[in-house]
PDB file of C-alpha atoms in Angstrom:
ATOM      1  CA  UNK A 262      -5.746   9.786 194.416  1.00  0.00           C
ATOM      2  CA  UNK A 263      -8.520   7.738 195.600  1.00  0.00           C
ATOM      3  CA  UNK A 264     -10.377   5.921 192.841  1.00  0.00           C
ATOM      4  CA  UNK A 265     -13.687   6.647 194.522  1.00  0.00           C
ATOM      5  CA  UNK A 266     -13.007   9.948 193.386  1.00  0.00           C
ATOM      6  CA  UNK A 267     -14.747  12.560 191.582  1.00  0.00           C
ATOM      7  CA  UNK A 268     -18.144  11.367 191.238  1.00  0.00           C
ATOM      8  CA  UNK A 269     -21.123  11.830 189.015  1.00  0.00           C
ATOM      9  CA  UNK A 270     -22.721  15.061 190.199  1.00  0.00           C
ATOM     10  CA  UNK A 271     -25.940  14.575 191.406  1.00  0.00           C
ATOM     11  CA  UNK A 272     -27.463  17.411 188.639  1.00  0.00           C
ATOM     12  CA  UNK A 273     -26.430  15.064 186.152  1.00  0.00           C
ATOM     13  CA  UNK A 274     -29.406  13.165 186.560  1.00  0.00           C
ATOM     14  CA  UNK A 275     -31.974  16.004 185.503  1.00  0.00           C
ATOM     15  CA  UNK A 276     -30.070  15.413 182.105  1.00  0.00           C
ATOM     16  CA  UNK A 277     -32.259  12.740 180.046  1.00  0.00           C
ATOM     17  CA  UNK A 278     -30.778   9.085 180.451  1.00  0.00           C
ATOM     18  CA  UNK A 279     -28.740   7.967 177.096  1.00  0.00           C
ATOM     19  CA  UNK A 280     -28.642  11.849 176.576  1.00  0.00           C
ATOM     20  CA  UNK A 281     -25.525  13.667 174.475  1.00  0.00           C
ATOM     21  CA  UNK A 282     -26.073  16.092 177.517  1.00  0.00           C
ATOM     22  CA  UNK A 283     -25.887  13.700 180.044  1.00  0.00           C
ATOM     23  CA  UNK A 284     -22.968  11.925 178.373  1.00  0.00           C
ATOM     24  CA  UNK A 285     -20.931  15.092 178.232  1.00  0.00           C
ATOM     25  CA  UNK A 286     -22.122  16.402 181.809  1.00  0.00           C
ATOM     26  CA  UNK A 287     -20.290  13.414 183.396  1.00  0.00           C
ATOM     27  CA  UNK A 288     -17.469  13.678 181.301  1.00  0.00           C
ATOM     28  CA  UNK A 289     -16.927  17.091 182.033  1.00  0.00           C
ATOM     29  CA  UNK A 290     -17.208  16.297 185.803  1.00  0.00           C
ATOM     30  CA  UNK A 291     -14.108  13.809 185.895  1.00  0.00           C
ATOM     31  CA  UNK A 292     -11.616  16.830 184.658  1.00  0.00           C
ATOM     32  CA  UNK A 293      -8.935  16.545 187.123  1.00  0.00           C
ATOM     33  CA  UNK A 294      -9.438  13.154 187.943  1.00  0.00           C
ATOM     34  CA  UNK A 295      -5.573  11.382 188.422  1.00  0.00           C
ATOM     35  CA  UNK A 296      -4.385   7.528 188.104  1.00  0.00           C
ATOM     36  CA  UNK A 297      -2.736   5.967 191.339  1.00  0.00           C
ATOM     37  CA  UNK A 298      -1.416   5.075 193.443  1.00  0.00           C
ATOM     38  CA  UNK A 299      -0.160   2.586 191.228  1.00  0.00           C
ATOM     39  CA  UNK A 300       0.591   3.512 187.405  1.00  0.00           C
ATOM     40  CA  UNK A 301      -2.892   3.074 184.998  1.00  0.00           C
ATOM     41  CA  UNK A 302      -5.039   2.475 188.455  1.00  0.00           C
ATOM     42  CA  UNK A 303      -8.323   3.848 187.891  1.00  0.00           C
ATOM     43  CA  UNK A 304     -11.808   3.253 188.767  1.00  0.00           C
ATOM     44  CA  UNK A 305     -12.315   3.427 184.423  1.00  0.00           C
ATOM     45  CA  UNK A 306     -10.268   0.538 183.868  1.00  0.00           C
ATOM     46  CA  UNK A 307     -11.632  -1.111 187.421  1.00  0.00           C
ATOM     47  CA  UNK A 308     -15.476  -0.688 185.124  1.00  0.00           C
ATOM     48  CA  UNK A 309     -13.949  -2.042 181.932  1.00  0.00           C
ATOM     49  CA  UNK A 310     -11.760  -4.891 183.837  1.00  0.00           C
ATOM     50  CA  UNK A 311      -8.379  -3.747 182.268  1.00  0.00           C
ATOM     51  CA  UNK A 312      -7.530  -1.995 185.166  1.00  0.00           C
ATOM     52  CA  UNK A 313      -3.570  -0.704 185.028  1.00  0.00           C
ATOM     53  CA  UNK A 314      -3.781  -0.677 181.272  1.00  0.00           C
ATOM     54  CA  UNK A 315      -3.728   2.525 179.359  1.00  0.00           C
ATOM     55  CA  UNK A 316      -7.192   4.140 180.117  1.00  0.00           C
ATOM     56  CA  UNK A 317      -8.180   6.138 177.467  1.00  0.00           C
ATOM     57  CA  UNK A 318     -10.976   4.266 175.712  1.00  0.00           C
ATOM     58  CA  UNK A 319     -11.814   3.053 180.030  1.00  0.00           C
ATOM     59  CA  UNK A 320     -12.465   6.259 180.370  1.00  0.00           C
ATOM     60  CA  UNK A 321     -14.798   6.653 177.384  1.00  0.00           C
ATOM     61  CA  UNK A 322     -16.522   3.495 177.863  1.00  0.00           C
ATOM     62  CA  UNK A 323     -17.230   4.458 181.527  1.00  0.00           C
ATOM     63  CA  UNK A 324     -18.739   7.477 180.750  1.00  0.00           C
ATOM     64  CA  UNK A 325     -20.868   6.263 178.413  1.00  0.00           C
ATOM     65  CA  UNK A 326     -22.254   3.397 180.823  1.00  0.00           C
ATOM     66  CA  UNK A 327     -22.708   6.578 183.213  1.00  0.00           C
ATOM     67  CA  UNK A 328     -24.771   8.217 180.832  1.00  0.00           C
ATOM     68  CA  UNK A 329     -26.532   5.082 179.789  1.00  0.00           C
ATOM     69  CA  UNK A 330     -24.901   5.790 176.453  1.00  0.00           C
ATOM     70  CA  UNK A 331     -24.359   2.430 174.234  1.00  0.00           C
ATOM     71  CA  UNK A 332     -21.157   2.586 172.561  1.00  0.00           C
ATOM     72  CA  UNK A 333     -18.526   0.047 171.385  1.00  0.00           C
ATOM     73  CA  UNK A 334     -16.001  -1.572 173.410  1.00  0.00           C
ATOM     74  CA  UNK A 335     -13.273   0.933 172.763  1.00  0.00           C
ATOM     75  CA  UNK A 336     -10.724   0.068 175.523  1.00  0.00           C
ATOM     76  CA  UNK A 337      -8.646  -0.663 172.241  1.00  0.00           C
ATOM     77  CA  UNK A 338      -8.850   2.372 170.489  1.00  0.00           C
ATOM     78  CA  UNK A 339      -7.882   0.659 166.728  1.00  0.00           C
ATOM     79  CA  UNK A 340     -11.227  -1.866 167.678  1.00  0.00           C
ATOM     80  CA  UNK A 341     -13.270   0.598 169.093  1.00  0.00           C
ATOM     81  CA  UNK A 342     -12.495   2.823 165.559  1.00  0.00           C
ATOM     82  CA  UNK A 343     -13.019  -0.448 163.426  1.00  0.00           C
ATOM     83  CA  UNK A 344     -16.591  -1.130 165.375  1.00  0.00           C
ATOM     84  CA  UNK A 345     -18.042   2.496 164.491  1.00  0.00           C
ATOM     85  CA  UNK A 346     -16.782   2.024 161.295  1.00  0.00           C
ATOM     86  CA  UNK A 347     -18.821  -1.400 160.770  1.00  0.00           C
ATOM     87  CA  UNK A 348     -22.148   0.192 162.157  1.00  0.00           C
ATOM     88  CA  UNK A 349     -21.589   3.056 159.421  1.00  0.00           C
ATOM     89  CA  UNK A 350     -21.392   5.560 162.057  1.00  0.00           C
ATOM     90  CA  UNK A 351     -17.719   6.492 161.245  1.00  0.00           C
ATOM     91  CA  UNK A 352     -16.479  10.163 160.007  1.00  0.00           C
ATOM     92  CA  UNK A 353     -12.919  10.493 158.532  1.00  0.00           C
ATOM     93  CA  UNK A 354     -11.236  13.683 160.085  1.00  0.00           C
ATOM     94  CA  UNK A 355     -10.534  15.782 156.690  1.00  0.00           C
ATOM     95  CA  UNK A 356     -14.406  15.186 156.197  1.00  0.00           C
ATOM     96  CA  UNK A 357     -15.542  15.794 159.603  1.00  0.00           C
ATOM     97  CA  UNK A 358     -18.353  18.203 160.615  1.00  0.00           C
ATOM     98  CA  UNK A 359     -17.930  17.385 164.600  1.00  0.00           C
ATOM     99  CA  UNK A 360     -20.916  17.304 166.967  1.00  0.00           C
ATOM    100  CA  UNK A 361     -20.786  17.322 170.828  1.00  0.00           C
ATOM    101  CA  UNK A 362     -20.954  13.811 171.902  1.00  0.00           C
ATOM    102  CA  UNK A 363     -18.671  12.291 168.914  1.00  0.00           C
ATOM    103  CA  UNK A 364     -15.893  10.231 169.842  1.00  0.00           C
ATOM    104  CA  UNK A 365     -12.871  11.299 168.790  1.00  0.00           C
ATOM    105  CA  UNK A 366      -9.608   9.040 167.838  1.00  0.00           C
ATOM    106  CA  UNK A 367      -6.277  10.003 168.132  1.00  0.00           C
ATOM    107  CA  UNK A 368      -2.597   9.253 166.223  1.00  0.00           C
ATOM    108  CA  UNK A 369      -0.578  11.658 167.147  1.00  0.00           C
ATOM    109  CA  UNK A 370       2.375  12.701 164.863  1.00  0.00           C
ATOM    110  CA  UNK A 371       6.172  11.330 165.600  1.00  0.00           C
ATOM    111  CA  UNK A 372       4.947   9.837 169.160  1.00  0.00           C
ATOM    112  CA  UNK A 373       6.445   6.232 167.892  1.00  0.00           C
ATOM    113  CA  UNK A 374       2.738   4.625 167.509  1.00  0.00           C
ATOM    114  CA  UNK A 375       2.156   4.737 164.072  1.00  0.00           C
ATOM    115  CA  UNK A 376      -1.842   3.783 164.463  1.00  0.00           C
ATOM    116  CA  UNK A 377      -4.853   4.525 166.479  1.00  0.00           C
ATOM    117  CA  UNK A 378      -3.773   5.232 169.803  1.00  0.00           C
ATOM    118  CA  UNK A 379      -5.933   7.980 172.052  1.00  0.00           C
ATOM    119  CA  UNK A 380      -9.502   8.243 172.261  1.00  0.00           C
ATOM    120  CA  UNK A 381     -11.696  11.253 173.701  1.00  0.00           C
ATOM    121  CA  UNK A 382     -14.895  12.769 174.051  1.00  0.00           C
ATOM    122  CA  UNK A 383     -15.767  16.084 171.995  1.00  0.00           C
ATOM    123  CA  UNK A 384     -17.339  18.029 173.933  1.00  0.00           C
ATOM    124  CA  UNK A 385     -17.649  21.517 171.470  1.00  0.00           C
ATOM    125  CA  UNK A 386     -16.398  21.812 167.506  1.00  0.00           C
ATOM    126  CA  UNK A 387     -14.819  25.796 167.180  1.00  0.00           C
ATOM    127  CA  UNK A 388     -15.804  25.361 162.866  1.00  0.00           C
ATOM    128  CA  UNK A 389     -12.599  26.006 162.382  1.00  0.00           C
ATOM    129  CA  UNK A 390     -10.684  22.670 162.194  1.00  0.00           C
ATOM    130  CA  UNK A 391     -10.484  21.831 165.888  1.00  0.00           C
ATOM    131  CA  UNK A 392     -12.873  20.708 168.642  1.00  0.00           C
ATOM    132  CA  UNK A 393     -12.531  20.717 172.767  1.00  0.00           C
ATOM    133  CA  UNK A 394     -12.499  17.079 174.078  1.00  0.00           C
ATOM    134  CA  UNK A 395     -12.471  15.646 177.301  1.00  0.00           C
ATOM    135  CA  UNK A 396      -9.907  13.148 177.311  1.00  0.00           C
ATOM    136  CA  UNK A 397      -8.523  10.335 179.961  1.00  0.00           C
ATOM    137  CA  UNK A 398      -5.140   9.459 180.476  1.00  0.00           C
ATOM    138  CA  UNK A 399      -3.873  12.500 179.009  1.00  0.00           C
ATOM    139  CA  UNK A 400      -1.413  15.541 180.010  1.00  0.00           C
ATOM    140  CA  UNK A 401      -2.445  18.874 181.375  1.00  0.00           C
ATOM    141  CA  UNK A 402       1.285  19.837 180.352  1.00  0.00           C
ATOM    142  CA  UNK A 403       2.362  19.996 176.648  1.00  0.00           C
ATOM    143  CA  UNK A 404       5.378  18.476 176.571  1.00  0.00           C
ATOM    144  CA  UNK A 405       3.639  15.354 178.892  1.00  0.00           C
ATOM    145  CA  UNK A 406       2.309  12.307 177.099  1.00  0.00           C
ATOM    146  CA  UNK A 407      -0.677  13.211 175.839  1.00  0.00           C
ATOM    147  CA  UNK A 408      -1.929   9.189 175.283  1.00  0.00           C
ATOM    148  CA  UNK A 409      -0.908   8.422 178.303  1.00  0.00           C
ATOM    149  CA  UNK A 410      -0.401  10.913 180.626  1.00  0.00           C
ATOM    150  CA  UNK A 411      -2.571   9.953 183.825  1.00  0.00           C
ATOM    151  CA  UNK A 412      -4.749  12.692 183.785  1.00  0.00           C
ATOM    152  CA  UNK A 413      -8.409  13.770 182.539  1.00  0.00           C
ATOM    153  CA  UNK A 414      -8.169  17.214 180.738  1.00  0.00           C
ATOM    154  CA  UNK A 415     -10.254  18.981 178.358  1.00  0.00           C
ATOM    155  CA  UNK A 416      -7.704  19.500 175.373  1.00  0.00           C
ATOM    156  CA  UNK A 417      -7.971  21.739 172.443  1.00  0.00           C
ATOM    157  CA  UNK A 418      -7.804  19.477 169.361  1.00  0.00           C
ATOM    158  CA  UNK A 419      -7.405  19.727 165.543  1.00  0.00           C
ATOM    159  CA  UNK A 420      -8.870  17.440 163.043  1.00  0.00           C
ATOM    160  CA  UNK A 421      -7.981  19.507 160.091  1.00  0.00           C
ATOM    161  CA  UNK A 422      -5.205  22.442 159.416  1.00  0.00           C
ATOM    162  CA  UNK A 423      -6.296  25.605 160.879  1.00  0.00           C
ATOM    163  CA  UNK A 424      -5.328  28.918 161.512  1.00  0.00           C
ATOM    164  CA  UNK A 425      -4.421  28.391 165.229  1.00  0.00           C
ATOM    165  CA  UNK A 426      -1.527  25.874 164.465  1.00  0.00           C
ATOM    166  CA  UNK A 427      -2.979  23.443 166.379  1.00  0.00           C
ATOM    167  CA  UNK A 428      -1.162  19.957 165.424  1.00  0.00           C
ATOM    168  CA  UNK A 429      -4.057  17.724 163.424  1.00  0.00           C
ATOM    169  CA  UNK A 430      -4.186  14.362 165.579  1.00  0.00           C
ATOM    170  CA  UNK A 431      -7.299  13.595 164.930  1.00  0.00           C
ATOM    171  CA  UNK A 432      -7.961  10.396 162.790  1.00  0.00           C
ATOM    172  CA  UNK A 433     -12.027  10.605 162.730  1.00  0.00           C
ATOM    173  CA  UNK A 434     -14.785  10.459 164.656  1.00  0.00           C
ATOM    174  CA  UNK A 435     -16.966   7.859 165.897  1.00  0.00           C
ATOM    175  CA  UNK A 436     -21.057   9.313 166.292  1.00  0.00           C
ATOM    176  CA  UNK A 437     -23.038   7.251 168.913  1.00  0.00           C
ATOM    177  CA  UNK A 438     -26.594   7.522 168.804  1.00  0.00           C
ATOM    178  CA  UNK A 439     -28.281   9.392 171.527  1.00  0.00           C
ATOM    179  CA  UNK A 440     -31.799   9.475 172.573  1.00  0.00           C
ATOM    180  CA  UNK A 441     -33.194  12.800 175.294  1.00  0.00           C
ATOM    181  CA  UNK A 442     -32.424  16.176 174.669  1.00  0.00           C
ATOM    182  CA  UNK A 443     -29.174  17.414 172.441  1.00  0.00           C
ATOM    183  CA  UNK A 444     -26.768  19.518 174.296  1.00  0.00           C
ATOM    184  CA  UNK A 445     -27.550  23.214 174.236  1.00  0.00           C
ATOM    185  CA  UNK A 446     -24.367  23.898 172.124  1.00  0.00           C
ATOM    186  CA  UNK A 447     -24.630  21.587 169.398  1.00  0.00           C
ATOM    187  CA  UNK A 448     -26.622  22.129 166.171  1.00  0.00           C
ATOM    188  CA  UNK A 449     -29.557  20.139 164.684  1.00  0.00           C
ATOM    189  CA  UNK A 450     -28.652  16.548 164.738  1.00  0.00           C
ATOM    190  CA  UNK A 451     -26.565  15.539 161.333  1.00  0.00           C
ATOM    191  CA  UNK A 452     -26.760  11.848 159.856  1.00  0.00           C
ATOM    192  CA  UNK A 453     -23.927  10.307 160.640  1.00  0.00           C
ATOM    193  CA  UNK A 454     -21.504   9.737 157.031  1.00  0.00           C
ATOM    194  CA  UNK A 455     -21.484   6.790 155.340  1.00  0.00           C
ATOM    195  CA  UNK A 456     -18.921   3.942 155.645  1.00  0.00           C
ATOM    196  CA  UNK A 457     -15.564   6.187 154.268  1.00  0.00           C
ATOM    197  CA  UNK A 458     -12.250   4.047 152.116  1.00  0.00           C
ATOM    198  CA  UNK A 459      -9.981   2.290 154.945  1.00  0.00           C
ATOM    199  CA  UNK A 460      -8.063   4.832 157.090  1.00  0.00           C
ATOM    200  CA  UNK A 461      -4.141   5.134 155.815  1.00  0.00           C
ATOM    201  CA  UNK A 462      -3.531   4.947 159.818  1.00  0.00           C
ATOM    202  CA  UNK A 463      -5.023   1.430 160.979  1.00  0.00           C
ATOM    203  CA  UNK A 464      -6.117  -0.213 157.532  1.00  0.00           C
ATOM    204  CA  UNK A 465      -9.178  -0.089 159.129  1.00  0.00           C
TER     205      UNK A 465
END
C-alpha cells in the first residue's frame, strides 16, 4: 500500500485546530491504513524519521501534528509514558476514568516484552473497564501481533477487569491538553490526576 494513502479528510478541518475532535477525526480516518511494501514502511514513521521501526507511537505522534495537537515524543512508548508522567498529566490504569483523546499505553500479558510496548489513541471509554482505541501497527486478527501487526484498527481495550473478559493491557493513560471544542461523546473535561508511585511495568 502506497504511503500517500488514506488522507486527512477534508471535513476534518471544520473540527477546531488542536481540537480532541479534530485529533480523533483523523485518527479515525487512517483505520485500514497498511505498512509496505517493505516491513514498518509508513508515511508515520516517514513524519517522525524512524521510518521501518515499529510505528505505534509514529502513528500517534502523526496524528497529533495533524490535529495540531502537542504531545510528547512517544515513538518510544516507555519515553513517551515517562514524559506525561513528568508534566503530571499521567493516569495509572486501575485509577483511570478515560476520556476521548487520552493516550493509551500498552504491555500486553505473556507477549515476551515485559514493559511499555504499544501505544494508541482512545477514542470512547464503555465505564465499564475498557475503552475503543485507534491503534497503529496493530492486528485486525486476534491471534496477530497486536504491537506490531502492520495495521491501523480500532481495538476494544481493557484497562481494568470487567465483565466482558476483555484481557487488561492497559498500563495508563497519558491526557494531552486540548484547546476547541470537546468531542460530542466525551463528558465535561476532568483534571488530569496527579503524578501517581512509579509504574511496576517500566519503573517509570
Amino acid at each position: 500500500m502506497s504511503n500517500t494513502d488514506f488522507p486527512v479528510p477534508a471535513e476534518t478541518a471544520k473540527a477546531p485546530k488542536g481540537s480532541v475532535a479534530r485529533f480523533i477525526q483523523i485518527a479515525k480516518s487512517q483505520v485500514g491504513y497498511i505498512e509496505g511494501p517493505k516491513d514498518n514502511e509508513t508515511k508515520y514513521g516517514a513524519y517522525t524519521k524512524a521510518n521501518f521501526q515499529p510505528w505505534c507511537g509514529s502513528f500517534v505522534n502523526w496524528c497529533a501534528n495533524e490535529a495540531g495537537v502537542k504531545i510528547p515524543n512517544t515513538v518510544y512508548t516507555p519515553g513517551g509514558a515517562s514524559a506525561f508522567k513528568k508534566a503530571g498529566s499521567w493516569i495509572d490504569g486501575d485509577l483511570a476514568d478515560p476520556e476521548p483523546g487520552d493516550i493509551a499505553y500498552f504491555d500486553f500479558p505473556s507477549d515476551g516484552v515485559d514493559r511499555i510496548s504499544h501505544v494508541g489513541i482512545v477514542i470512547e471509554d464503555n465505564e465499564d473497564g475498557t475503552v475503543w482505541c485507534i491503534e497503529g501497527n496493530t492486528s485486525s486478527n486476534k491471534k496477530g501481533s497486536q504491537r506490531n501487526g502492520g495495521e491501523t484498527c480500532k481495538q476494544l481495550r481493557a484497562y481494568k477487569k470487567n465483565k466482558a473478559g476483555v484481557m487488561v493491557s492497559i498500563v495508563g493513560f497519558g491526557r494531552p491538553k486540548f484547546g476547541g471544542a470537546p468531542a460530542a461523546t466525551s463528558a465535561a473535561a476532568k483534571p488530569a490526576a496527579a503524578k501517581t508511585a512509579k509504574c511496576p511495568t517500566c519503573g517509570k
